[in-house]
XYZ file of C-alpha atoms in Angstrom:
467
model
C 0.000 0.000 0.000
C 1.210 3.450 -0.926
C -0.445 6.790 -1.588
C 0.263 6.845 -5.315
C 2.749 6.072 -8.062
C 4.745 8.732 -9.894
C 6.438 8.425 -13.281
C 9.838 9.394 -11.884
C 9.511 7.451 -8.641
C 12.395 7.234 -6.229
C 13.954 4.732 -3.867
C 10.917 3.946 -1.712
C 8.720 2.959 -4.656
C 11.622 1.171 -6.317
C 12.128 -0.888 -3.145
C 8.399 -1.621 -2.848
C 8.112 -2.864 -6.426
C 11.318 -4.884 -6.179
C 10.163 -6.553 -2.963
C 6.799 -7.335 -4.566
C 8.491 -8.986 -7.550
C 10.568 -11.088 -5.150
C 7.419 -12.147 -3.285
C 5.890 -13.302 -6.576
C 9.027 -15.011 -7.875
C 10.316 -16.604 -4.668
C 7.231 -16.769 -2.462
C 4.766 -17.839 -5.111
C 2.142 -15.278 -4.055
C 0.254 -12.594 -5.934
C 0.775 -8.967 -4.891
C -1.579 -6.031 -5.360
C 0.003 -2.577 -5.264
C -2.773 -0.502 -3.694
C -3.022 3.265 -4.258
C -5.432 5.929 -3.016
C -4.760 8.989 -5.166
C -6.744 10.459 -8.066
C -4.172 9.889 -10.806
C -6.187 9.675 -14.053
C -3.983 7.390 -16.148
C -3.385 4.294 -14.029
C -4.231 1.865 -16.873
C -1.592 3.490 -19.087
C 0.891 3.670 -16.210
C 0.428 -0.005 -15.419
C 1.137 -0.856 -19.059
C 4.346 1.199 -18.987
C 5.462 -0.430 -15.742
C 4.886 -3.872 -17.211
C 6.725 -3.050 -20.418
C 9.844 -2.025 -18.518
C 9.662 -4.907 -16.010
C 8.631 -3.010 -12.873
C 5.437 -5.087 -12.760
C 5.487 -8.821 -13.501
C 2.772 -11.414 -13.887
C 1.229 -11.905 -10.467
C 1.346 -8.168 -9.702
C -1.291 -5.552 -10.443
C -2.010 -1.957 -9.505
C -5.316 -1.518 -7.664
C -6.440 2.084 -7.268
C -9.304 2.942 -4.923
C -11.260 5.038 -7.388
C -10.725 2.770 -10.386
C -11.876 -0.185 -8.282
C -15.015 1.693 -7.215
C -15.739 2.515 -10.847
C -16.060 -1.212 -11.522
C -17.338 -2.534 -8.185
C -19.880 -1.548 -5.595
C -19.545 -1.427 -1.829
C -22.158 -3.060 0.390
C -24.953 -0.670 1.224
C -24.595 1.187 4.505
C -25.700 4.345 6.237
C -26.727 7.382 4.218
C -27.206 10.574 6.245
C -27.397 13.668 4.054
C -28.449 15.807 7.016
C -24.986 15.316 8.509
C -22.993 14.754 5.320
C -23.353 17.609 2.854
C -23.993 16.551 -0.731
C -23.510 19.318 -3.323
C -22.267 17.860 -6.638
C -20.331 20.181 -8.907
C -21.897 21.462 -12.124
C -20.682 19.832 -15.317
C -19.616 23.154 -16.833
C -16.882 25.215 -15.192
C -18.572 28.492 -16.112
C -21.575 27.495 -14.003
C -19.482 27.141 -10.838
C -18.942 29.922 -8.291
C -15.352 28.834 -7.758
C -12.682 27.595 -10.162
C -12.239 23.880 -10.657
C -9.857 21.662 -12.541
C -10.614 18.465 -14.393
C -8.812 15.168 -14.854
C -9.530 13.274 -18.035
C -8.962 9.781 -19.317
C -9.264 9.207 -23.054
C -11.086 12.516 -23.341
C -13.626 11.701 -20.618
C -13.755 13.641 -17.351
C -13.142 11.265 -14.446
C -12.826 13.834 -11.633
C -13.222 17.526 -10.889
C -11.541 19.538 -8.102
C -13.176 22.666 -6.710
C -10.492 25.115 -5.570
C -10.438 27.731 -2.845
C -9.082 31.249 -3.199
C -5.657 30.026 -2.076
C -5.633 27.180 -4.593
C -6.378 24.483 -2.027
C -8.754 21.662 -2.968
C -12.154 22.084 -1.295
C -14.076 19.362 -3.114
C -13.378 16.415 -5.388
C -16.143 14.843 -7.457
C -15.298 11.503 -9.060
C -17.081 10.060 -12.107
C -17.458 6.712 -13.793
C -16.435 6.238 -17.396
C -20.052 6.751 -18.493
C -20.154 10.181 -16.833
C -22.307 9.267 -13.828
C -21.248 10.612 -10.445
C -19.343 8.038 -8.384
C -18.506 10.043 -5.282
C -18.426 13.592 -3.929
C -15.818 14.511 -1.336
C -16.305 17.870 0.397
C -13.397 19.226 2.489
C -15.282 22.392 3.559
C -18.311 20.712 5.102
C -18.574 23.150 8.036
C -18.512 26.389 6.032
C -18.496 26.687 2.264
C -15.154 27.973 1.002
C -13.305 27.354 4.283
C -11.424 24.091 4.780
C -12.810 22.160 7.715
C -14.993 19.125 8.147
C -15.313 16.252 5.702
C -18.292 14.855 3.881
C -17.876 11.859 1.571
C -20.909 10.582 -0.339
C -20.850 7.476 -2.530
C -23.336 7.145 -5.407
C -24.868 4.224 -7.264
C -24.737 3.534 -10.999
C -27.353 6.224 -11.633
C -25.380 8.831 -9.699
C -27.748 8.770 -6.713
C -26.316 8.865 -3.163
C -26.347 5.518 -1.351
C -23.767 5.803 1.439
C -22.011 8.598 3.316
C -19.223 9.143 5.811
C -17.771 11.988 7.833
C -14.174 11.130 6.928
C -12.274 9.729 3.980
C -10.653 7.151 6.247
C -14.078 5.600 6.847
C -14.394 5.050 3.089
C -10.900 3.551 2.995
C -11.845 1.084 5.737
C -15.017 0.076 3.930
C -12.991 -0.475 0.761
C -10.375 -2.624 2.479
C -13.154 -4.715 3.984
C -14.461 -5.302 0.464
C -10.960 -5.985 -0.945
C -9.988 -8.519 1.702
C -13.485 -10.087 1.896
C -12.707 -11.756 5.253
C -9.921 -13.779 3.633
C -6.521 -13.937 5.375
C -4.693 -10.896 3.975
C -1.401 -9.110 4.476
C -1.007 -5.360 3.979
C 2.476 -3.833 3.930
C 2.374 -0.042 4.128
C 5.342 1.667 2.477
C 4.193 5.291 2.574
C 4.407 7.441 5.694
C 1.503 9.449 4.246
C -0.964 6.573 4.594
C 0.581 4.845 7.622
C -1.493 6.873 10.158
C -4.674 5.670 8.440
C -3.616 2.039 8.664
C -3.234 2.438 12.430
C -7.041 2.647 12.485
C -7.645 -0.493 10.403
C -7.780 -3.508 12.703
C -9.370 -6.726 11.448
C -8.901 -10.290 12.666
C -8.167 -11.580 9.174
C -5.718 -8.826 8.165
C -2.072 -8.597 9.243
C -0.875 -5.003 8.923
C 2.810 -4.162 8.522
C 4.630 -0.872 8.066
C 8.083 -0.595 6.510
C 9.892 2.562 7.625
C 12.043 3.704 4.722
C 13.892 6.592 6.393
C 14.996 7.955 9.746
C 12.365 8.411 12.448
C 14.356 11.283 13.949
C 14.797 14.950 13.163
C 18.382 15.843 12.301
C 21.382 13.691 13.115
C 21.199 13.483 16.914
C 20.617 9.913 18.041
C 19.330 7.895 19.795
C 17.446 10.350 22.045
C 16.615 12.723 19.236
C 13.320 14.290 18.383
C 10.717 12.307 16.451
C 9.868 13.606 13.008
C 6.330 14.968 13.008
C 5.609 12.829 9.949
C 6.558 9.729 11.985
C 5.077 10.632 15.364
C 1.638 9.056 14.891
C 3.171 5.683 14.034
C 6.039 5.613 16.510
C 3.826 6.633 19.412
C 1.492 3.722 18.564
C 3.860 1.008 17.354
C 1.702 -1.823 18.665
C -1.254 -0.739 16.539
C 0.581 -2.345 13.640
C 1.102 -6.087 13.733
C 4.597 -5.546 12.370
C 6.854 -2.494 12.081
C 10.063 -3.074 10.139
C 13.037 -0.732 10.057
C 15.884 -1.198 7.630
C 18.888 -1.475 9.952
C 19.786 -2.883 13.334
C 21.152 0.462 14.458
C 17.780 2.105 13.832
C 15.933 -0.646 15.725
C 18.275 -0.187 18.692
C 17.645 3.560 18.652
C 13.882 3.081 18.545
C 14.094 0.712 21.526
C 16.263 3.195 23.457
C 13.861 6.052 22.762
C 10.494 4.305 22.985
C 11.084 0.924 24.620
C 10.987 -2.535 23.100
C 7.926 -3.657 21.168
C 7.170 -7.183 19.937
C 6.069 -5.768 16.599
C 9.454 -4.112 15.915
C 11.958 -5.906 13.685
C 14.705 -5.345 11.102
C 14.185 -6.213 7.427
C 16.585 -4.547 4.998
C 15.879 -3.835 1.363
C 17.180 -6.307 -1.196
C 18.495 -6.005 -4.728
C 19.315 -8.136 -7.728
C 23.083 -8.517 -7.911
C 24.844 -7.650 -11.143
C 27.163 -10.138 -12.760
C 30.425 -10.518 -10.874
C 32.380 -9.621 -14.026
C 30.784 -6.164 -13.902
C 31.913 -5.651 -10.306
C 35.450 -6.701 -11.152
C 35.679 -4.796 -14.436
C 38.039 -1.911 -15.100
C 36.770 1.659 -14.915
C 38.411 5.094 -14.643
C 39.241 5.518 -10.970
C 38.424 9.230 -11.122
C 34.841 8.751 -12.352
C 32.276 9.438 -9.628
C 28.480 9.100 -9.596
C 25.674 10.739 -7.625
C 22.225 9.113 -7.831
C 19.437 10.848 -5.957
C 16.911 13.627 -5.953
C 18.272 17.165 -6.148
C 16.827 18.194 -2.781
C 18.104 19.651 0.472
C 18.084 16.235 2.189
C 20.363 14.705 -0.446
C 22.799 17.682 -0.467
C 23.984 17.327 -4.075
C 25.866 20.626 -3.900
C 28.150 19.167 -1.238
C 28.932 16.214 -3.495
C 29.721 18.529 -6.403
C 31.955 20.821 -4.333
C 33.773 17.816 -2.866
C 34.620 16.453 -6.308
C 35.785 19.876 -7.478
C 37.984 20.254 -4.385
C 39.596 16.815 -4.603
C 43.048 16.468 -6.159
C 45.525 13.660 -6.768
C 49.273 13.264 -7.183
C 48.986 12.315 -10.858
C 46.700 15.268 -11.674
C 43.770 12.953 -12.463
C 40.872 15.272 -11.772
C 37.783 13.430 -10.494
C 34.501 13.851 -12.334
C 30.892 13.460 -11.233
C 27.876 12.299 -13.206
C 24.735 13.451 -11.376
C 21.510 11.528 -12.026
C 18.331 12.939 -10.545
C 15.908 15.809 -10.642
C 14.618 18.292 -8.090
C 14.178 21.893 -7.083
C 17.913 22.502 -6.528
C 18.911 22.012 -10.157
C 19.068 25.758 -11.017
C 21.372 26.368 -8.040
C 23.601 23.474 -9.040
C 23.854 24.801 -12.581
C 25.101 28.098 -11.145
C 27.678 26.312 -8.975
C 28.983 24.432 -12.008
C 29.088 27.584 -14.152
C 30.835 29.645 -11.453
C 33.456 26.935 -11.012
C 33.914 26.580 -14.780
C 33.364 22.857 -14.191
C 31.561 21.834 -17.351
C 33.065 18.561 -18.468
C 33.842 17.548 -14.897
C 30.317 17.806 -13.479
C 27.402 16.641 -15.637
C 23.750 16.961 -14.633
C 21.927 14.202 -16.499
C 18.475 14.694 -14.957
C 16.182 11.786 -14.168
C 17.241 8.595 -15.913
C 15.575 5.241 -15.281
C 18.701 3.462 -16.455
C 21.087 5.386 -14.183
C 21.733 2.340 -12.004
C 23.129 0.551 -15.026
C 25.991 3.097 -15.019
C 27.232 1.966 -11.589
C 29.432 -0.718 -13.121
C 31.331 1.951 -15.042
C 31.831 4.260 -12.058
C 34.727 4.166 -9.640
C 32.916 5.674 -6.663
C 29.448 6.735 -5.531
C 29.089 9.902 -3.445
C 26.222 9.957 -0.927
C 25.865 13.181 1.066
C 22.332 12.873 2.503
C 21.399 14.288 5.896
C 19.584 11.012 6.678
C 18.895 7.684 5.005
C 17.005 4.476 5.622
C 18.783 1.640 3.885
C 19.499 3.085 0.453
C 19.074 0.658 -2.397
C 21.529 2.544 -4.551
C 24.229 1.917 -1.947
C 23.748 -1.853 -2.176
C 23.578 -1.663 -5.954
C 26.779 0.356 -6.124
C 28.651 -2.074 -3.903
C 27.364 -5.032 -5.896
C 28.731 -3.348 -9.037
C 32.120 -2.639 -7.462
C 31.444 1.111 -7.329
C 32.979 2.122 -4.007
C 30.728 4.208 -1.744
C 31.917 7.476 -0.240
C 29.233 8.257 2.318
C 28.620 10.494 5.322
C 27.883 8.775 8.629
C 24.271 9.845 9.170
C 21.230 8.021 10.507
C 20.829 5.333 9.353
C 21.841 3.235 6.386
C 25.442 4.021 5.367
C 27.195 3.080 8.614
C 25.395 -0.273 8.650
C 26.963 -1.148 5.298
C 30.238 0.718 4.908
C 33.444 -0.005 6.819
C 35.882 2.805 6.223
C 38.861 1.712 4.149
C 37.558 -1.855 3.776
C 34.595 -1.728 1.389
C 34.244 2.037 0.948
C 34.816 5.299 2.784
C 32.762 6.508 5.752
C 33.103 10.237 6.382
C 32.494 11.259 9.974
C 31.782 14.950 9.382
C 29.274 16.306 6.905
C 31.237 18.862 4.892
C 32.596 19.011 1.374
C 36.213 19.130 2.542
C 35.962 15.812 4.384
C 34.263 14.159 1.423
C 36.996 15.537 -0.845
C 39.638 13.974 1.408
C 37.917 10.586 1.077
C 37.971 10.927 -2.714
C 41.687 11.750 -2.540
C 42.299 8.642 -0.407
C 40.666 6.537 -3.122
C 42.669 8.182 -5.908
C 45.913 7.521 -4.031
C 45.337 3.756 -3.688
C 47.114 1.197 -5.843
C 45.157 -0.798 -8.401
C 45.532 -3.914 -6.243
C 44.167 -2.176 -3.144
C 41.192 -0.835 -5.086
C 40.459 -4.313 -6.477
C 40.423 -5.738 -2.943
C 38.042 -3.027 -1.760
C 35.746 -3.672 -4.708
C 35.700 -7.371 -3.792
C 34.797 -6.539 -0.184
C 32.017 -4.254 -1.381
C 30.616 -7.037 -3.550
C 30.704 -9.473 -0.611
C 28.801 -6.970 1.520
C 26.082 -6.580 -1.100
C 25.667 -10.346 -1.391
C 24.252 -10.418 2.145
C 21.172 -8.568 0.866
C 20.097 -10.734 -2.029
C 16.403 -11.333 -2.696
C 16.312 -14.880 -1.346
C 17.667 -13.989 2.098
C 15.490 -10.901 2.527
C 12.313 -12.579 1.246
C 12.851 -15.410 3.739
C 13.144 -12.827 6.494
C 9.845 -11.246 5.421
C 8.191 -14.675 5.518
C 9.503 -15.344 9.020
C 8.433 -11.966 10.407
C 4.990 -11.989 8.773
C 4.283 -15.458 10.197
C 5.372 -14.281 13.630
C 3.139 -11.228 13.334
C 0.165 -13.440 12.440
C 0.852 -15.658 15.455
C 1.063 -12.650 17.786
C -2.206 -11.350 16.384
C -3.876 -14.710 16.943
């Protein structure tokens, strides 16, 4: 379960889809990827994901609204005195407030009514034949002012048949219909929808939450401050049947801060391992890679400045190929222009095939302020691309031993990262080959078979605790 799928999805979605493929291939089970958003083109997206191998046979995308377009929910309470029902007009000019439309194959499938500040005050959802499926008011207390919720579901003629005072109540009714009292397992990957799943407790459903990033603000650990986006879950850990973090160090910190919980366990992400010949292949030792979003948390500018500051005895100037997109790109372009670094620093933008370049890179720079258990780090090590990472909560220090299978930088500044790059450039070919071998051996601990077995063990234990 996640909120939605984006075209240029990042590590969390990549890990979710990879894990699901492993469940199908190794566990012999079917996996539904469940989404809740109003994206209009899920059929086309699913086709694209299948064509490029992100979805395999045994996997499907199940979106709430697309499912409701084809299926009905059992009849329940309808109370239009409490739950306001004011469908939007079909023509924008007839509305008092602006609204935007989403279309599929030329047909309107939803309309959003907007407030003066651009916020969404109402969403009306339609079936493919144009009949009203649902109306979701977010200004139920006072028209035009966000506050209160009113969700009304309609039948095939567009007439109201069921209503709720919250969207979560509709979600729960849908999950009841999806699971149909059959033993089911729901793994929540998104922190956005995790608070909702705390409220969904059914005897036949085992609920699990995989925490993809740090639960703490900043770098202070273990007695740091909980992220507000994580507070609801971490203050109610036992309301999930299973809560998995990605590293042992993070589990220990959670226990120190919040006490031990039977539901808490460690399950790292897994990856396919590239051919050993790729990991052992030659590549220019000065070629560096950065794979990640161009955001403040990933600190790409620090990686760029570190590469520009690094030097070597033989005048081999390190380079950096940056793969990713984000709001910091204009600033990074200025940094590169000011440093006259074109040719040494290349911004490639988002590239689905960027991971395939790891086998041709000498080192991977990771300068994030926090991490979970980054897939790209495992992939780099499997490909013999040596990681140069900052010791932040949580992932890098669980994988990288400084000078053995990569370089672990204790302080988060460009100068220290540059020194690590210089250490790599000064090594002999034999020493680099040994480090690449150690990196490969580290990555082999996180292959799909081992991690899928761990999921099986922990999910069975969660079911037994629930029983």
